[in-house]
Amino acid sequence: MKVETTGRIFEGQCAVRTEVCRAREIGALTAVTTAEGEQIHVCGACLQHLSETSAWHIPGTRPRPRPRRVVETRSIW
Protein backbone atom coordinates (compact mmCIF):
# COMPACT_ATOMS: atom_id res chain seq x y z
CA MET A 1 0.00 0.00 0.00
CA LYS A 2 1.32 3.44 -0.89
CA VAL A 3 1.46 5.83 2.07
CA GLU A 4 2.86 9.32 2.52
CA THR A 5 4.15 10.72 5.79
CA THR A 6 2.78 14.03 7.00
CA GLY A 7 5.88 15.02 8.98
CA ARG A 8 3.82 15.67 12.11
CA ILE A 9 4.97 14.07 15.37
CA PHE A 10 2.67 13.77 18.37
CA GLU A 11 1.83 11.48 21.30
CA GLY A 12 -0.80 8.76 21.31
CA GLN A 13 -1.51 5.08 20.69
CA CYS A 14 -0.27 3.36 17.55
CA ALA A 15 -3.14 2.22 15.33
CA VAL A 16 -1.07 -0.48 13.63
CA ARG A 17 0.52 -2.36 16.58
CA THR A 18 2.86 -4.83 14.86
CA GLU A 19 5.05 -7.15 16.94
CA VAL A 20 7.75 -4.42 17.12
CA CYS A 21 5.36 -1.63 18.22
CA ARG A 22 6.72 0.92 20.70
CA ALA A 23 3.48 2.83 21.29
CA ARG A 24 0.93 0.20 22.31
CA GLU A 25 -0.15 2.34 25.26
CA ILE A 26 1.27 5.82 24.56
CA GLY A 27 4.30 7.03 22.64
CA ALA A 28 5.61 9.16 19.81
CA LEU A 29 3.63 8.80 16.59
CA THR A 30 3.52 10.20 13.10
CA ALA A 31 0.55 10.36 10.77
CA VAL A 32 0.60 8.77 7.32
CA THR A 33 -2.04 9.13 4.65
CA THR A 34 -3.04 6.40 2.23
CA ALA A 35 -3.83 6.86 -1.46
CA GLU A 36 -7.54 6.80 -0.49
CA GLY A 37 -7.02 9.75 1.90
CA GLU A 38 -7.26 7.74 5.12
CA GLN A 39 -5.00 8.99 7.93
CA ILE A 40 -3.25 6.38 10.10
CA HIS A 41 -1.37 7.16 13.33
CA VAL A 42 1.72 4.95 13.50
CA CYS A 43 4.86 4.71 15.64
CA GLY A 44 8.30 4.81 14.01
CA ALA A 45 9.00 1.13 14.72
CA CYS A 46 5.81 -0.04 12.99
CA LEU A 47 6.36 2.36 10.09
CA GLN A 48 9.88 1.02 9.55
CA HIS A 49 8.74 -2.61 9.91
CA LEU A 50 5.92 -2.23 7.37
CA SER A 51 8.22 -0.39 4.97
CA GLU A 52 10.96 -3.05 5.24
CA THR A 53 8.50 -5.91 4.72
CA SER A 54 7.10 -4.10 1.65
CA ALA A 55 3.61 -3.94 3.14
CA TRP A 56 3.80 -0.15 2.80
CA HIS A 57 5.62 1.87 0.16
CA ILE A 58 6.70 5.43 0.95
CA PRO A 59 7.43 7.42 -2.23
CA GLY A 60 11.00 8.67 -2.42
CA THR A 61 12.42 5.90 -0.24
CA ARG A 62 14.19 2.71 -1.12
CA PRO A 63 13.91 -0.45 0.96
CA ARG A 64 17.03 -1.36 2.91
CA PRO A 65 18.88 -4.34 1.54
CA ARG A 66 18.26 -7.37 3.67
CA PRO A 67 21.34 -8.83 5.30
CA ARG A 68 22.58 -11.99 3.65
CA ARG A 69 22.72 -15.11 5.71
CA VAL A 70 26.06 -16.81 5.47
CA VAL A 71 26.27 -20.46 6.34
CA GLU A 72 29.73 -21.71 7.08
CA THR A 73 30.51 -25.34 6.66
CA ARG A 74 33.65 -26.85 8.01
CA SER A 75 35.04 -30.17 7.10
CA ILE A 76 36.36 -32.29 9.94
CA TRP A 77 38.71 -34.14 7.55
Coordinates of N, CA and C in Angstrom, one line a residue:
M1 N 0.9 -1.2 0.0 CA 0.0 0.0 0.0 C 0.9 1.2 0.0
K2 N 0.6 2.2 -0.8 CA 1.3 3.4 -0.9 C 0.8 4.4 0.2
V3 N 1.8 4.9 1.0 CA 1.5 5.8 2.1 C 2.4 7.0 2.0
E4 N 2.0 8.1 2.5 CA 2.9 9.3 2.5 C 2.9 9.9 3.9
T5 N 4.1 10.2 4.4 CA 4.2 10.7 5.8 C 3.8 12.2 5.8
T6 N 3.2 12.6 6.9 CA 2.8 14.0 7.0 C 3.9 14.9 7.6
G7 N 4.8 14.3 8.3 CA 5.9 15.0 9.0 C 5.5 15.5 10.4
R8 N 4.3 15.3 10.8 CA 3.8 15.7 12.1 C 4.2 14.6 13.1
I9 N 4.6 15.0 14.3 CA 5.0 14.1 15.4 C 4.2 14.5 16.6
F10 N 3.5 13.5 17.2 CA 2.7 13.8 18.4 C 2.6 12.5 19.2
E11 N 2.0 12.6 20.4 CA 1.8 11.5 21.3 C 0.5 10.8 21.1
G12 N 0.5 9.5 21.4 CA -0.8 8.8 21.3 C -0.6 7.3 21.2
Q13 N -1.6 6.5 20.8 CA -1.5 5.1 20.7 C -1.4 4.8 19.2
C14 N -0.5 3.8 18.9 CA -0.3 3.4 17.6 C -1.5 2.6 17.1
A15 N -2.0 2.9 15.9 CA -3.1 2.2 15.3 C -2.8 0.9 14.7
V16 N -1.5 0.7 14.4 CA -1.1 -0.5 13.6 C -0.7 -1.6 14.6
R17 N 0.1 -1.4 15.5 CA 0.5 -2.4 16.6 C 1.1 -3.7 16.0
T18 N 2.2 -3.6 15.3 CA 2.9 -4.8 14.9 C 3.6 -5.4 16.1
E19 N 4.3 -6.5 15.8 CA 5.1 -7.1 16.9 C 6.2 -6.3 17.4
V20 N 6.6 -5.3 16.7 CA 7.8 -4.4 17.1 C 7.3 -3.1 17.6
C21 N 6.0 -2.9 17.8 CA 5.4 -1.6 18.2 C 6.0 -1.1 19.5
R22 N 6.2 0.2 19.5 CA 6.7 0.9 20.7 C 5.7 1.9 21.3
A23 N 4.5 1.9 20.8 CA 3.5 2.8 21.3 C 2.1 2.1 21.5
R24 N 2.2 0.9 22.1 CA 0.9 0.2 22.3 C 0.0 1.0 23.3
E25 N 0.6 1.6 24.3 CA -0.1 2.3 25.3 C -0.1 3.8 24.9
I26 N 1.1 4.4 25.0 CA 1.3 5.8 24.6 C 2.7 6.0 24.1
G27 N 2.9 6.8 23.1 CA 4.3 7.0 22.6 C 4.3 8.0 21.5
A28 N 5.5 8.2 20.9 CA 5.6 9.2 19.8 C 5.1 8.5 18.5
L29 N 4.3 9.3 17.8 CA 3.6 8.8 16.6 C 3.8 9.8 15.5
T30 N 3.6 9.3 14.3 CA 3.5 10.2 13.1 C 2.3 9.8 12.4
A31 N 1.8 10.7 11.5 CA 0.6 10.4 10.8 C 1.0 10.1 9.3
V32 N 0.4 9.1 8.7 CA 0.6 8.8 7.3 C -0.8 8.8 6.7
T33 N -0.8 9.2 5.4 CA -2.0 9.1 4.6 C -1.9 8.1 3.5
T34 N -3.0 7.4 3.3 CA -3.0 6.4 2.2 C -3.5 7.1 0.9
A35 N -3.4 6.3 -0.2 CA -3.8 6.9 -1.5 C -5.3 7.2 -1.4
E36 N -6.1 6.5 -0.6 CA -7.5 6.8 -0.5 C -7.8 8.0 0.4
G37 N -6.8 8.6 1.0 CA -7.0 9.8 1.9 C -7.2 9.4 3.4
E38 N -7.1 8.1 3.7 CA -7.3 7.7 5.1 C -6.0 8.1 5.9
Q39 N -6.1 8.6 7.1 CA -5.0 9.0 7.9 C -4.8 7.9 9.0
I40 N -3.6 7.4 9.1 CA -3.2 6.4 10.1 C -2.2 6.9 11.0
H41 N -2.4 6.8 12.3 CA -1.4 7.2 13.3 C -0.5 5.9 13.6
V42 N 0.8 6.1 13.4 CA 1.7 5.0 13.5 C 3.0 5.4 14.2
C43 N 3.6 4.4 15.0 CA 4.9 4.7 15.6 C 6.0 4.5 14.6
G44 N 7.2 5.0 14.9 CA 8.3 4.8 14.0 C 8.7 3.4 13.8
A45 N 8.6 2.5 14.8 CA 9.0 1.1 14.7 C 8.1 0.4 13.8
C46 N 6.8 0.6 13.9 CA 5.8 0.0 13.0 C 6.0 0.5 11.6
L47 N 6.2 1.8 11.4 CA 6.4 2.4 10.1 C 7.6 1.7 9.4
Q48 N 8.7 1.6 10.1 CA 9.9 1.0 9.6 C 9.6 -0.5 9.2
H49 N 9.0 -1.2 10.1 CA 8.7 -2.6 9.9 C 7.9 -2.8 8.7
L50 N 6.8 -2.1 8.5 CA 5.9 -2.2 7.4 C 6.6 -1.8 6.1
S51 N 7.5 -0.8 6.2 CA 8.2 -0.4 5.0 C 9.2 -1.5 4.6
E52 N 9.9 -2.0 5.5 CA 11.0 -3.0 5.2 C 10.4 -4.4 4.7
T53 N 9.2 -4.7 5.2 CA 8.5 -5.9 4.7 C 7.7 -5.7 3.4
S54 N 7.8 -4.5 2.9 CA 7.1 -4.1 1.6 C 5.6 -4.1 1.8
A55 N 5.1 -4.1 3.0 CA 3.6 -3.9 3.1 C 3.2 -2.5 2.8
W56 N 4.0 -1.5 3.1 CA 3.8 -0.1 2.8 C 4.9 0.4 1.9
H57 N 4.6 1.2 1.0 CA 5.6 1.9 0.2 C 5.5 3.4 0.4
I58 N 6.6 4.0 0.7 CA 6.7 5.4 1.0 C 7.4 6.0 -0.2
P59 N 6.8 6.8 -1.1 CA 7.4 7.4 -2.2 C 8.7 8.2 -1.9
G60 N 9.7 8.0 -2.7 CA 11.0 8.7 -2.4 C 11.9 7.9 -1.5
T61 N 11.5 6.7 -1.1 CA 12.4 5.9 -0.2 C 12.7 4.6 -1.0
R62 N 13.8 4.0 -0.6 CA 14.2 2.7 -1.1 C 14.2 1.7 0.0
P63 N 13.8 0.5 -0.1 CA 13.9 -0.4 1.0 C 15.4 -0.8 1.3
R64 N 15.7 -1.0 2.5 CA 17.0 -1.4 2.9 C 17.3 -2.7 2.4
P65 N 18.6 -3.0 2.0 CA 18.9 -4.3 1.5 C 18.9 -5.3 2.7
R66 N 18.3 -6.4 2.6 CA 18.3 -7.4 3.7 C 19.6 -8.0 3.8
P67 N 20.0 -8.2 5.1 CA 21.3 -8.8 5.3 C 21.3 -10.3 4.8
R68 N 22.5 -10.6 4.2 CA 22.6 -12.0 3.7 C 22.9 -12.9 4.8
R69 N 22.4 -14.1 4.7 CA 22.7 -15.1 5.7 C 23.8 -16.0 5.1
V70 N 24.9 -16.0 5.9 CA 26.1 -16.8 5.5 C 26.1 -18.1 6.3
V71 N 26.2 -19.2 5.6 CA 26.3 -20.5 6.3 C 27.7 -21.0 6.1
E72 N 28.4 -21.2 7.2 CA 29.7 -21.7 7.1 C 29.7 -23.2 7.3
T73 N 30.4 -23.9 6.5 CA 30.5 -25.3 6.7 C 32.0 -25.7 6.8
R74 N 32.3 -26.5 7.8 CA 33.7 -26.8 8.0 C 33.8 -28.4 7.9
S75 N 34.8 -28.7 7.2 CA 35.0 -30.2 7.1 C 35.9 -30.6 8.3
I76 N 35.6 -31.8 8.8 CA 36.4 -32.3 9.9 C 37.5 -33.2 9.4
W77 N 37.6 -33.3 8.1 CA 38.7 -34.1 7.6 C 39.9 -33.3 7.1

